[in-house]
Tab-separated table of C-alpha atoms and ligand atoms in Angstrom:
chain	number	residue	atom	x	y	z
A	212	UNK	CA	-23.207	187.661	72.444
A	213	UNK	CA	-21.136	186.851	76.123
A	214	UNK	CA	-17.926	187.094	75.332
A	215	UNK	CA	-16.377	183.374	75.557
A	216	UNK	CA	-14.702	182.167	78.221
A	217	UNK	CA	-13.176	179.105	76.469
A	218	UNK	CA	-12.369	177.424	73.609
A	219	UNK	CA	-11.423	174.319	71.428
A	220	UNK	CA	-8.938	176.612	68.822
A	221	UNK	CA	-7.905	180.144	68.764
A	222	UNK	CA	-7.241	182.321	65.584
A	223	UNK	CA	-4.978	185.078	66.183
A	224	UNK	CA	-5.615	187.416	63.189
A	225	UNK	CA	-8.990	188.045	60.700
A	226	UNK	CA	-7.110	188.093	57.339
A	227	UNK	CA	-7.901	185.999	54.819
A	228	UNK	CA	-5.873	183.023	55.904
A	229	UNK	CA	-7.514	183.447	59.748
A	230	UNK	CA	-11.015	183.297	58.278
A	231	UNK	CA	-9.994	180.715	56.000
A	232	UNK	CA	-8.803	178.530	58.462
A	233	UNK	CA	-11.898	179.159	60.714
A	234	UNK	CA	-14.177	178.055	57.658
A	235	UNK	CA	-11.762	174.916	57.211
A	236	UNK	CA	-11.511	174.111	60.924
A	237	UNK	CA	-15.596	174.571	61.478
A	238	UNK	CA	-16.171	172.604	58.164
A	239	UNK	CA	-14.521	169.352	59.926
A	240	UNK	CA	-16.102	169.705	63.287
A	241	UNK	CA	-12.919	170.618	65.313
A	242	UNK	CA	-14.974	172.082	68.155
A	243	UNK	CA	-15.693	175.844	69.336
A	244	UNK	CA	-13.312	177.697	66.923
A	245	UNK	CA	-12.843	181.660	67.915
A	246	UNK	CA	-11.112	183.955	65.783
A	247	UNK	CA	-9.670	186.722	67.114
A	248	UNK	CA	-8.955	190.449	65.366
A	249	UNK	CA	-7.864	193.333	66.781
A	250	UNK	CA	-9.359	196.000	64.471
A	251	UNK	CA	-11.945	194.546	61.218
A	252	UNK	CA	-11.791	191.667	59.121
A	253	UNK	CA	-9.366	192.402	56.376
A	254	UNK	CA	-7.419	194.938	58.561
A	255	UNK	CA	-3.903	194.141	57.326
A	256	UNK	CA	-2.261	193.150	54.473
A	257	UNK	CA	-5.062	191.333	52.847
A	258	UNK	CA	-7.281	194.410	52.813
A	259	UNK	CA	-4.639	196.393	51.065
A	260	UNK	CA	-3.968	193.155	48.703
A	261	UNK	CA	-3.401	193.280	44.696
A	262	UNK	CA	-5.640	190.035	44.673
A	263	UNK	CA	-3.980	188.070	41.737
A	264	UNK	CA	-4.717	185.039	41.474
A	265	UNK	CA	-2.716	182.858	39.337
A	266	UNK	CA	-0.646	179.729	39.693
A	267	UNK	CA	3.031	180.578	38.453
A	268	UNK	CA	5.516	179.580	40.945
A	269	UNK	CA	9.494	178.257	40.800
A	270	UNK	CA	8.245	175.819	43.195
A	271	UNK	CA	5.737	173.121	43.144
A	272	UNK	CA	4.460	173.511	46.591
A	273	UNK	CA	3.212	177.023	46.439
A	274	UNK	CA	1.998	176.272	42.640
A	275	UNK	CA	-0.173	173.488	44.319
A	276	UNK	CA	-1.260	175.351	46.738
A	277	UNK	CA	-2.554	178.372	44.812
A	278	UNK	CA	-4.289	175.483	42.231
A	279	UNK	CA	-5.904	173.958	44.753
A	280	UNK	CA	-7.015	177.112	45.752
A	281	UNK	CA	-8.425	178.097	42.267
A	282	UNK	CA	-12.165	176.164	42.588
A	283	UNK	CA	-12.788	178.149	45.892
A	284	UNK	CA	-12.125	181.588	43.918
A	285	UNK	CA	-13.882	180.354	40.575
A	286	UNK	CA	-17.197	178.783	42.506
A	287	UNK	CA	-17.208	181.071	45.534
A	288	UNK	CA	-20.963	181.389	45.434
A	289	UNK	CA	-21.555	177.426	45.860
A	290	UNK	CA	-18.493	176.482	47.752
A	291	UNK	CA	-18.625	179.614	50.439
A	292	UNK	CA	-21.377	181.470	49.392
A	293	UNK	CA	-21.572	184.908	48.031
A	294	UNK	CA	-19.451	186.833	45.584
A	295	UNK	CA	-15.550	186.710	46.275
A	296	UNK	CA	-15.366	189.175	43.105
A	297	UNK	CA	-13.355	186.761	41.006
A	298	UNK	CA	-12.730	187.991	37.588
A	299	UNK	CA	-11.115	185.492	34.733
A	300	UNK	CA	-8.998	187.344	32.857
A	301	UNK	CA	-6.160	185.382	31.639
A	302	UNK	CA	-2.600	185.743	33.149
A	303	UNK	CA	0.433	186.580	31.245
A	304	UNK	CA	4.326	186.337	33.259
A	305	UNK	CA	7.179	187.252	31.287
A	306	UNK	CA	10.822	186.703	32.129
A	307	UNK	CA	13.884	188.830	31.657
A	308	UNK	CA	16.143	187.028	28.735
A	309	UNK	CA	18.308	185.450	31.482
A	310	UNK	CA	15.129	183.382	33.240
A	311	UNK	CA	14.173	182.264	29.927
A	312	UNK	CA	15.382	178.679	30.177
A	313	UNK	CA	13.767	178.534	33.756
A	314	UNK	CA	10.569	179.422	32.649
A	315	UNK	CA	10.881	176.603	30.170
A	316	UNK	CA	11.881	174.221	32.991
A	317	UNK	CA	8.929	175.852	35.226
A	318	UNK	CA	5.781	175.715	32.855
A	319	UNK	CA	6.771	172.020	32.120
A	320	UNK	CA	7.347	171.523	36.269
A	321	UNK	CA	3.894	173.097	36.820
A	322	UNK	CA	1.814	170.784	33.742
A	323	UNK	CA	2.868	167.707	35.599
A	324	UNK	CA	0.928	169.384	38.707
A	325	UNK	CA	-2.205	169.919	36.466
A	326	UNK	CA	-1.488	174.295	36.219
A	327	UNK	CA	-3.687	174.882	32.980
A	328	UNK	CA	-0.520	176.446	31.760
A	329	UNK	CA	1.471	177.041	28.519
A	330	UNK	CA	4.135	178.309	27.232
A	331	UNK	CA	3.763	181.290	24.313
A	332	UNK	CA	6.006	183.294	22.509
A	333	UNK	CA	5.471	187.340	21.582
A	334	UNK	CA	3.193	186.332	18.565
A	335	UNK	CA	0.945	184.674	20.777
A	336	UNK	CA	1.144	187.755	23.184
A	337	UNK	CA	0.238	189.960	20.621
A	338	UNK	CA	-2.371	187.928	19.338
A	339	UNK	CA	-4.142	187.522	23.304
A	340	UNK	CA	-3.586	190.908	24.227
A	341	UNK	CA	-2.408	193.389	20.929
A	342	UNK	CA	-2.343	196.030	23.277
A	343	UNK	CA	1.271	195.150	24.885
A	344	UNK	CA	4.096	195.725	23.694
A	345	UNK	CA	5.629	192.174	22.917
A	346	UNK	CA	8.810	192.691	20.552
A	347	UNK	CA	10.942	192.126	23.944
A	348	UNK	CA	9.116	189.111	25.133
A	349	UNK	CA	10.629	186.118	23.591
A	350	UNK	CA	8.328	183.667	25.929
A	351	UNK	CA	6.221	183.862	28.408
A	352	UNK	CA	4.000	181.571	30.414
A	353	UNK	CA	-0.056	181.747	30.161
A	354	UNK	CA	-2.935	180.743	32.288
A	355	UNK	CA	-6.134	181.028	30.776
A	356	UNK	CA	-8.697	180.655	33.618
A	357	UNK	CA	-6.312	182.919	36.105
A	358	UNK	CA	-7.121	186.734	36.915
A	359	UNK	CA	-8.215	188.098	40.143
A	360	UNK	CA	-10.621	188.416	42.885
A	361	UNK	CA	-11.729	191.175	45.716
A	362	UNK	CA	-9.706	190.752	49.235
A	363	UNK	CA	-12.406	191.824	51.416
A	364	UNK	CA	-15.267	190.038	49.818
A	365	UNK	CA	-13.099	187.321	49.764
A	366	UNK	CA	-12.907	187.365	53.656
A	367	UNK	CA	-15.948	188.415	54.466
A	368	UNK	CA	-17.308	185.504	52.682
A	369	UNK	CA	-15.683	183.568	54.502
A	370	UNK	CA	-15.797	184.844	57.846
A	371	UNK	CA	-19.585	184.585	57.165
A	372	UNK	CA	-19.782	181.037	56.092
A	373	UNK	CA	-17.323	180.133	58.875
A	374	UNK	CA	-19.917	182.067	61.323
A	375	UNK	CA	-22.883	179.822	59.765
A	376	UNK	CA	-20.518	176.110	60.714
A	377	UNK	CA	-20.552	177.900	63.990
A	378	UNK	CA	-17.213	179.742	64.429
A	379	UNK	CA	-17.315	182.516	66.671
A	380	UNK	CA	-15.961	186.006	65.313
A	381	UNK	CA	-14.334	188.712	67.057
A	382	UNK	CA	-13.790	192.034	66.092
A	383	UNK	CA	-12.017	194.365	67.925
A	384	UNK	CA	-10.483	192.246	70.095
A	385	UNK	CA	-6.715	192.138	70.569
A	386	UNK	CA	-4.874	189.090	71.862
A	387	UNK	CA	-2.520	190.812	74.404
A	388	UNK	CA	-0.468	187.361	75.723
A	389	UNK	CA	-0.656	183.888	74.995
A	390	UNK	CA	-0.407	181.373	78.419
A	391	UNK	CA	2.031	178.800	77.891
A	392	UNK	CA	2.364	176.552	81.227
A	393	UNK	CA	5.020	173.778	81.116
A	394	UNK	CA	5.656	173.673	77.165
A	395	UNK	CA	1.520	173.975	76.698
A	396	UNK	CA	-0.884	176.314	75.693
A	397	UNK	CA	-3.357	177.513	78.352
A	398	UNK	CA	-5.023	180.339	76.558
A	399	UNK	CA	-4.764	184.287	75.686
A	400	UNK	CA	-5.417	187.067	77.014
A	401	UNK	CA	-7.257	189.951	75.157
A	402	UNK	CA	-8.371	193.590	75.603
A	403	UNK	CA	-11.784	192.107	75.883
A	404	UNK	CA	-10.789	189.505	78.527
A	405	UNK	CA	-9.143	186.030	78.977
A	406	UNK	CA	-9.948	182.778	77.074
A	407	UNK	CA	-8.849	179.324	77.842
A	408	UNK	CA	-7.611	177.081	75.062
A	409	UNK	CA	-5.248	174.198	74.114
A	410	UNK	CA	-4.515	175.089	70.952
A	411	UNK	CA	-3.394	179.023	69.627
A	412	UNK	CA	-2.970	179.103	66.175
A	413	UNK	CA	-1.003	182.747	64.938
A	414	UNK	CA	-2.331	184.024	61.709
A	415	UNK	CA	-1.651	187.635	62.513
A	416	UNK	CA	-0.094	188.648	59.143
A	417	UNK	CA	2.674	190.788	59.444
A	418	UNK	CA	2.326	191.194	63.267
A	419	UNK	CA	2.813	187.395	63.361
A	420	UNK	CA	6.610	188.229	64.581
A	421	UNK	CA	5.253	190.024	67.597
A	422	UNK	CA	1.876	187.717	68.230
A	423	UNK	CA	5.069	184.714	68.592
A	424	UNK	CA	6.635	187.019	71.167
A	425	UNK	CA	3.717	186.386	73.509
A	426	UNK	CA	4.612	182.913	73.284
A	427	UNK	CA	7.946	183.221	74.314
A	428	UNK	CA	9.231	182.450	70.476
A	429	UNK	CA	11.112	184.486	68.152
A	430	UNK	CA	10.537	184.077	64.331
A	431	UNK	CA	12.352	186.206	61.307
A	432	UNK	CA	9.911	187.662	59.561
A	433	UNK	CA	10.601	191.238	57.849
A	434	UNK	CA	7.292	193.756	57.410
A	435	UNK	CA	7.356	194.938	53.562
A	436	UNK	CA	5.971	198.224	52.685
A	437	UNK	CA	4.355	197.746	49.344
A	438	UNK	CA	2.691	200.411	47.184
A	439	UNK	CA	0.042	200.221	44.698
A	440	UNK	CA	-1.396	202.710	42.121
A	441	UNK	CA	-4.460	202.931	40.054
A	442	UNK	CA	-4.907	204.696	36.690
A	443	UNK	CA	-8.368	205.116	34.136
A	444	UNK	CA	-7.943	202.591	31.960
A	445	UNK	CA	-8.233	203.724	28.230
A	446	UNK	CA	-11.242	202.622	26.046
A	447	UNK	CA	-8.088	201.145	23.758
A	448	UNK	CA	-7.749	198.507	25.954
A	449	UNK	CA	-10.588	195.940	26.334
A	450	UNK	CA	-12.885	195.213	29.561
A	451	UNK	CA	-11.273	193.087	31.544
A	452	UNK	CA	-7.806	193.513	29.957
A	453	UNK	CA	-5.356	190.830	30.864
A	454	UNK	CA	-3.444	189.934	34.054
A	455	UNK	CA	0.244	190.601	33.824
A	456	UNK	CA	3.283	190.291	35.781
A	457	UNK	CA	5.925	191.894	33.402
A	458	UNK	CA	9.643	191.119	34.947
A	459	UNK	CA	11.328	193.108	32.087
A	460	UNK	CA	9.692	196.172	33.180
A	461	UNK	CA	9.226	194.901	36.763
A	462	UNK	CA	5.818	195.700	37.501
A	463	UNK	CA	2.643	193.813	37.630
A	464	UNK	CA	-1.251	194.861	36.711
A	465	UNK	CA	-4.772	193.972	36.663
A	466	UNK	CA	-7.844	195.620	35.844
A	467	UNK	CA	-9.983	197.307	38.766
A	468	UNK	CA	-13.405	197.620	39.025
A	469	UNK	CA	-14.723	200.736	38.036
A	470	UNK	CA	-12.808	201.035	35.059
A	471	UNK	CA	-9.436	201.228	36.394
A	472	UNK	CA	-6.255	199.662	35.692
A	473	UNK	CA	-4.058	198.978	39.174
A	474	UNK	CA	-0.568	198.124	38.884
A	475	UNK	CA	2.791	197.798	41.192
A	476	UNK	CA	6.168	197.337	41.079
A	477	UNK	CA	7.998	193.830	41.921
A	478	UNK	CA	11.640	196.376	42.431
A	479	UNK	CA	12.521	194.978	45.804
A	480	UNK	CA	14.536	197.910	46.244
A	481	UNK	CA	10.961	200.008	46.273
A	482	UNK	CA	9.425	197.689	48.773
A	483	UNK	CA	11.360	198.191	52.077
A	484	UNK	CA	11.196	196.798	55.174
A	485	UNK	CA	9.744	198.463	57.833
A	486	UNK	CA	10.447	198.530	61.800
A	487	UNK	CA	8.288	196.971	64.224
A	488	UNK	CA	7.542	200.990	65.380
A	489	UNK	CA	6.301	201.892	61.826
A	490	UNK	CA	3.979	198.778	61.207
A	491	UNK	CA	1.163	200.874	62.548
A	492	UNK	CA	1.854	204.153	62.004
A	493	UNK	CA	2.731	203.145	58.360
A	494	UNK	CA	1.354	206.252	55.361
A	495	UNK	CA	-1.216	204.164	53.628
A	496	UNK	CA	-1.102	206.540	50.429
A	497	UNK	CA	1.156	206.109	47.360
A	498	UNK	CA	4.357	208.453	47.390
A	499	UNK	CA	3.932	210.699	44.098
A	500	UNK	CA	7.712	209.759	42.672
A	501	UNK	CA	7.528	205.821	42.845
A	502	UNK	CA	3.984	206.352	41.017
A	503	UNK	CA	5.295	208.205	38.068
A	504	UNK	CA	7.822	206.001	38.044
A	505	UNK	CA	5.703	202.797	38.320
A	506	UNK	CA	3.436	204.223	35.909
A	507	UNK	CA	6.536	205.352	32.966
A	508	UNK	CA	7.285	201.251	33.374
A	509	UNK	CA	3.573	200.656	32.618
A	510	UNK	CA	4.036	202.897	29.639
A	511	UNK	CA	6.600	200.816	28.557
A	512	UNK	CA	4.391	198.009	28.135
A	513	UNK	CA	1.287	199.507	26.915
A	514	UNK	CA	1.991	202.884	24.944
A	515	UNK	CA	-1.627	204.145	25.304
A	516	UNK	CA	-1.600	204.017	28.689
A	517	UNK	CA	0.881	207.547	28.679
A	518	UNK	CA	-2.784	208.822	28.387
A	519	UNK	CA	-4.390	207.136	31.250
A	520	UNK	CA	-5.389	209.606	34.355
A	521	UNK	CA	-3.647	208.772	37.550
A	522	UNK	CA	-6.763	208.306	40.123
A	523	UNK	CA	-5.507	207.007	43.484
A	524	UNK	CA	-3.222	204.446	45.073
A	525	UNK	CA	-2.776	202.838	48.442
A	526	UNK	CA	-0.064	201.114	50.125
A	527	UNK	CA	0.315	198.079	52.603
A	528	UNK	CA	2.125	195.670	54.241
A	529	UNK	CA	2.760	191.943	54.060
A	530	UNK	CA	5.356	189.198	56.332
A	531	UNK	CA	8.446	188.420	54.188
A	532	UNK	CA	10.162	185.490	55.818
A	533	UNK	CA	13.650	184.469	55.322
A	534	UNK	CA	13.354	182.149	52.342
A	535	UNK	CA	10.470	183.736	50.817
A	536	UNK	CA	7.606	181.436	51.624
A	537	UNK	CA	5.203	180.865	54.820
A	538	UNK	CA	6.011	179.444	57.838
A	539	UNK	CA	3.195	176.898	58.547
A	540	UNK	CA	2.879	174.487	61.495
A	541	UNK	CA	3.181	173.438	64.916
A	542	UNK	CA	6.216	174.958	66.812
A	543	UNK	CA	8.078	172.207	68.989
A	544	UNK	CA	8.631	172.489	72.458
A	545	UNK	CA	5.034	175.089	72.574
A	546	UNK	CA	1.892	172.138	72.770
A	547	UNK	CA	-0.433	173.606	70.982
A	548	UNK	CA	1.093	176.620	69.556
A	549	UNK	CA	1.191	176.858	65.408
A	550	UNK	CA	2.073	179.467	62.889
A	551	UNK	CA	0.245	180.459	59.433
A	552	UNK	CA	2.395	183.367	58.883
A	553	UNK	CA	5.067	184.982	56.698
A	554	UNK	CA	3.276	184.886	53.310
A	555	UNK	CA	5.684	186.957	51.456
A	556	UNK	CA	3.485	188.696	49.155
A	557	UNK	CA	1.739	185.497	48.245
A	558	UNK	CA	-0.808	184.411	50.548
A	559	UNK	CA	-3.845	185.784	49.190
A	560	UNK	CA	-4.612	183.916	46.272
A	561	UNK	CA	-3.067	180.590	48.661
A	562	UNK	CA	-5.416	180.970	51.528
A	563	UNK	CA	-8.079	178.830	50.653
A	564	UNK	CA	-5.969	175.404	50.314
A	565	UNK	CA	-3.878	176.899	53.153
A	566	UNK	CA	-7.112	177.180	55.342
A	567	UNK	CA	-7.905	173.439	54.531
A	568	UNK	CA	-3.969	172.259	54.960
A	569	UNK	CA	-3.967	173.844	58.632
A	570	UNK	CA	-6.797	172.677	59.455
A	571	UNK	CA	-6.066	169.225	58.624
A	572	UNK	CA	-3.107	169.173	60.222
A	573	UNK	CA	-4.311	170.512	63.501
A	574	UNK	CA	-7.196	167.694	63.428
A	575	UNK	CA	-5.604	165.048	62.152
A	576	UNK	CA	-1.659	165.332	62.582
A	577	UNK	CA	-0.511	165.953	58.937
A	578	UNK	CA	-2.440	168.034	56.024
A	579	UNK	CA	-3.974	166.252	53.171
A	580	UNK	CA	-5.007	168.065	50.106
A	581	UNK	CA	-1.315	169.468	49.872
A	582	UNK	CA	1.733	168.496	51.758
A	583	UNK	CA	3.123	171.631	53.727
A	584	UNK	CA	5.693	170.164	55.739
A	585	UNK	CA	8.347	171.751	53.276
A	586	UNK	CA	7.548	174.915	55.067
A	587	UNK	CA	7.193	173.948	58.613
A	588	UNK	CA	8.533	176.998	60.756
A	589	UNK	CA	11.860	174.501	62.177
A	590	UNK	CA	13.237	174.437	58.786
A	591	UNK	CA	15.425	177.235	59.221
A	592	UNK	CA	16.900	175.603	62.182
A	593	UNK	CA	17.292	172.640	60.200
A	594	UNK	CA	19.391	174.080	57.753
A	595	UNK	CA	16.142	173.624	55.200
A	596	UNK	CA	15.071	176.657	53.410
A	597	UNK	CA	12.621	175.744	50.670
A	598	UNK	CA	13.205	176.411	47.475
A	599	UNK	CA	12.184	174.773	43.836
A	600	UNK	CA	14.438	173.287	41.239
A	601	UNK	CA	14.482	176.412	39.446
A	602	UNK	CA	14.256	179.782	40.718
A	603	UNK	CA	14.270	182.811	39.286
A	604	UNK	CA	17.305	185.252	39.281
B	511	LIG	C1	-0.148	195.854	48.715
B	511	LIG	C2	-0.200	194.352	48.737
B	511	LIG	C3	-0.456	193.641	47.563
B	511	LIG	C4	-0.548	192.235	47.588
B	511	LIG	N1	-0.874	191.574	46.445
B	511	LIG	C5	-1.079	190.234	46.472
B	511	LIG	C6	-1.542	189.550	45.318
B	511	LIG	O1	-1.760	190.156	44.274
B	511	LIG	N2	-1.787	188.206	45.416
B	511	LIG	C7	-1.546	187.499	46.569
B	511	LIG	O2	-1.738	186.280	46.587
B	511	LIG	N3	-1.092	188.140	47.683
B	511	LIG	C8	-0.867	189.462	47.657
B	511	LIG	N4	-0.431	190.121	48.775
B	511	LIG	C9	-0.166	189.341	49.979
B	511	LIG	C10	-1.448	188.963	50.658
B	511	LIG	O3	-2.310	190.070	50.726
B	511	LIG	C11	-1.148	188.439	52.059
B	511	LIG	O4	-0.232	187.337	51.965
B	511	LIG	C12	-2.382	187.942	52.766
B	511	LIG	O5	-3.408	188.904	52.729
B	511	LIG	C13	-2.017	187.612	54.206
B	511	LIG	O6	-3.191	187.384	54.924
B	511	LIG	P1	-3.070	187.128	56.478
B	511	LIG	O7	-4.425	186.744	56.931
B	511	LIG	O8	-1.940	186.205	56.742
B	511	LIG	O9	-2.592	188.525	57.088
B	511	LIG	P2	-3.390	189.882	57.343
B	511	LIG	O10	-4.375	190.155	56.297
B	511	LIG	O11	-2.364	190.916	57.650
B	511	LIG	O12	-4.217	189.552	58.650
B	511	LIG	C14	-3.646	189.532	59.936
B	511	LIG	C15	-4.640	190.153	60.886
B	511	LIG	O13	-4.187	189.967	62.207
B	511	LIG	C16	-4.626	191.071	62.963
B	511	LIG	N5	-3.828	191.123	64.179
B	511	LIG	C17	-2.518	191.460	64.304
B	511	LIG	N6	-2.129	191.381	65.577
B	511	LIG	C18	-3.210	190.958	66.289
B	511	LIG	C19	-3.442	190.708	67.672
B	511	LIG	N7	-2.454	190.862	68.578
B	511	LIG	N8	-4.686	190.317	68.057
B	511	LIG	C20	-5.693	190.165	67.159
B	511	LIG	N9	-5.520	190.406	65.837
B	511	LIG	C21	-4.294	190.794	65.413
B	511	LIG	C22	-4.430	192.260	62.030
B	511	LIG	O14	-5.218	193.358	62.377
B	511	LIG	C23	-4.818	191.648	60.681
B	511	LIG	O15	-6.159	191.925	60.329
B	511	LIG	C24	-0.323	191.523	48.801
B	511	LIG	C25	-0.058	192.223	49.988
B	511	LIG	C26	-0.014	193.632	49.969
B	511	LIG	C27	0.240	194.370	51.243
């Protein structure tokens, strides 16, 4: 195919919430869509992602976000099409004895959204899943239809449903500069040549920082080095065990396909923030000591798993921002010009209902099927950080 020579909208970025947002945007008819990737689909953080998906949040607009998100992961097949490798497994977050009283307040703050959530003490734990420890757990939240799903079929699903409304995917293509000509958007330019646009939108994950630069704007968003490891799960445990994010022990897990247990660690000290000069020069394997000790924390809260074989891990990175949640909107003073970035650690099992907000609010001025001004990139500025009622210490 020519390579195109204009558009309607540009994507910056083919993670999940570019391809998302190309599916969203092509869905309502916005015009000739291109997205725009510099290596493959799923190149960043989202093909290195954990892939929980669950609704737990101290806030209600990520909560609502991530349920209105749920249908897309449960009904992939006849929503997007395909398999987005969505498993049900149940979801289990603890809190350490001083967040008890917020979880209370949470759990109740998420059933007035509609979260199929509840709140269960150690009995019930051991009762759903006997094989964690749960004399320390005093109460914890539960989500029955939550688990996970597969990051790249996830994308690719809907990259490929986007490409059937008509959106035009490129791979291999880096955006280079972004034209802005008296406050508007003209366009990018790109290893693979120029395109003319009116409207850029920046989905470019953890580059997003940088992508902004090309614009002329400066956003704080730190790069987080995250690591992941992987273990054989033993035939004690059942298939699919549960979903867990443990904050006593401070790590989270899932099961893997191929009869593997991953888990990682939610120690912010162990995910640090990396320079704009590492970002792609980054080592993309585990390092040996934070596995062992990930993995003695895993032991912690399921004993047989001190007899579980260590098979591989992976690491990654994702765009912190300064409050902890996305930045997502237009930017003022830059017609045309709009972030989806800075998903700290979150945005994967968001991206569907964050595809649909942004491209609601590009068509039609605000978004609809969640309100996301709370996060709008100005806040900062404004002296707005977002932040729920009660948040977790
Ligand atoms: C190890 C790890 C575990 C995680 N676990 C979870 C989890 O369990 N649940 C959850 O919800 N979230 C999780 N996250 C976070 C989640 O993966 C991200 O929030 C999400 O994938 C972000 O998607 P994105 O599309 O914004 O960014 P990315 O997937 O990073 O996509 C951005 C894309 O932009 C491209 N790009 C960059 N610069 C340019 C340019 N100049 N031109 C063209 N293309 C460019 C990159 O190559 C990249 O493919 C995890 C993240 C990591 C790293």
């Amino acid at each position: 195919m020519n390579f195109p020579s204009t558009a309607d909208i540009i994507i910056v970025g083919g993670g999940v919430i570019g391809v998302s947002l190309a599916f969203h945007l092509t869905r309502l008819q916005a015009g000739k869509i291109v997205l725009l990737e510099r290596k493959h689909l799923a190149a960043g953080a989202t093909g290195k992602s954990s892939g929980l998906v669950r609704m737990h949040y101290d806030n209600p607009l990520e909560a609502e976000l991530a349920l209105k998100s749920l249908p897309t992961f449960q009904h992939f097949d006849e929503l997007i099409g395909g398999d987005c490798g969505f498993v049900s497994t149940g979801f289990i977050r603890t809190a350490k004895p001083h967040n008890v009283e917020r979880l209370r307040a949470n759990v109740a703050m998420l059933q007035t959204l509609g979260v199929p959530t509840e709140l269960i003490t150690g009995d019930d734990v051991r009762t759903l899943a006997g094989y964690l420890r749960s004399d320390d757990i005093p109460l914890a939240a539960y989500e029955a239809p939550s688990g996970y799903a597969d990051p790249y079929l996830t994308t690719t699903g809907l990259a490929q449903a986007a490409r059937r409304q008509g959106a035009i995917i490129r791979q291999n293509t880096e955006v280079t500069g972004i034209d802005v000509v008296g406050g508007q958007v003209r366009g990018v330019h790109t290893s693979a040549g120029d395109i003319a646009a009116p409207i850029v939108v920046n989905a470019a994950g953890p580059w997003g920082g940088l992508v902004a630069q090309q614009a002329g704007i400066s956003i704080d968003i730190d790069v987080v080095y995250h690591q992941v490891a992987m273990v054989e799960t033993p035939p004690q445990l059942p298939s699919p065990h549960i979903t867990l994010i443990d904050r006593e022990n401070s790590i989270y897990l899932r099961p893997e396909t191929g009869g593997l247990t991953l888990f990682g660690g939610s120690n912010s000290g162990e995910n640090r923030i990396l320079s704009t000069d590492e970002m792609d020069s980054y080592s993309d394997s585990i390092q040996p000591q934070l596995r062992n000790k990930l993995l003695e924390r895993l032991c912690n809260r399921i004993e047989v798993m001190e007899t579980a074989p260590i098979r591989k891990g992976h690491a990654g990175i994702y765009g912190r921002s300064r409050d902890g949640h996305a930045l997502l909107g237009p930017i003022p003073g830059i017609e045309g010009f709009y972030l989806a970035v800075g998903f700290s650690g979150h945005g994967f099992k968001e991206a569907p209902a964050v595809g649909q907000a942004m491209a609601e609010l590009i068509m039609y001025g605000e978004a609809r099927v969640v309100d996301i001004s709370p996060l709008r990139p100005t806040r900062f500025a404004e002296g707005q950080p977002y932040q729920g009622s009660h948040p977790y210490l």
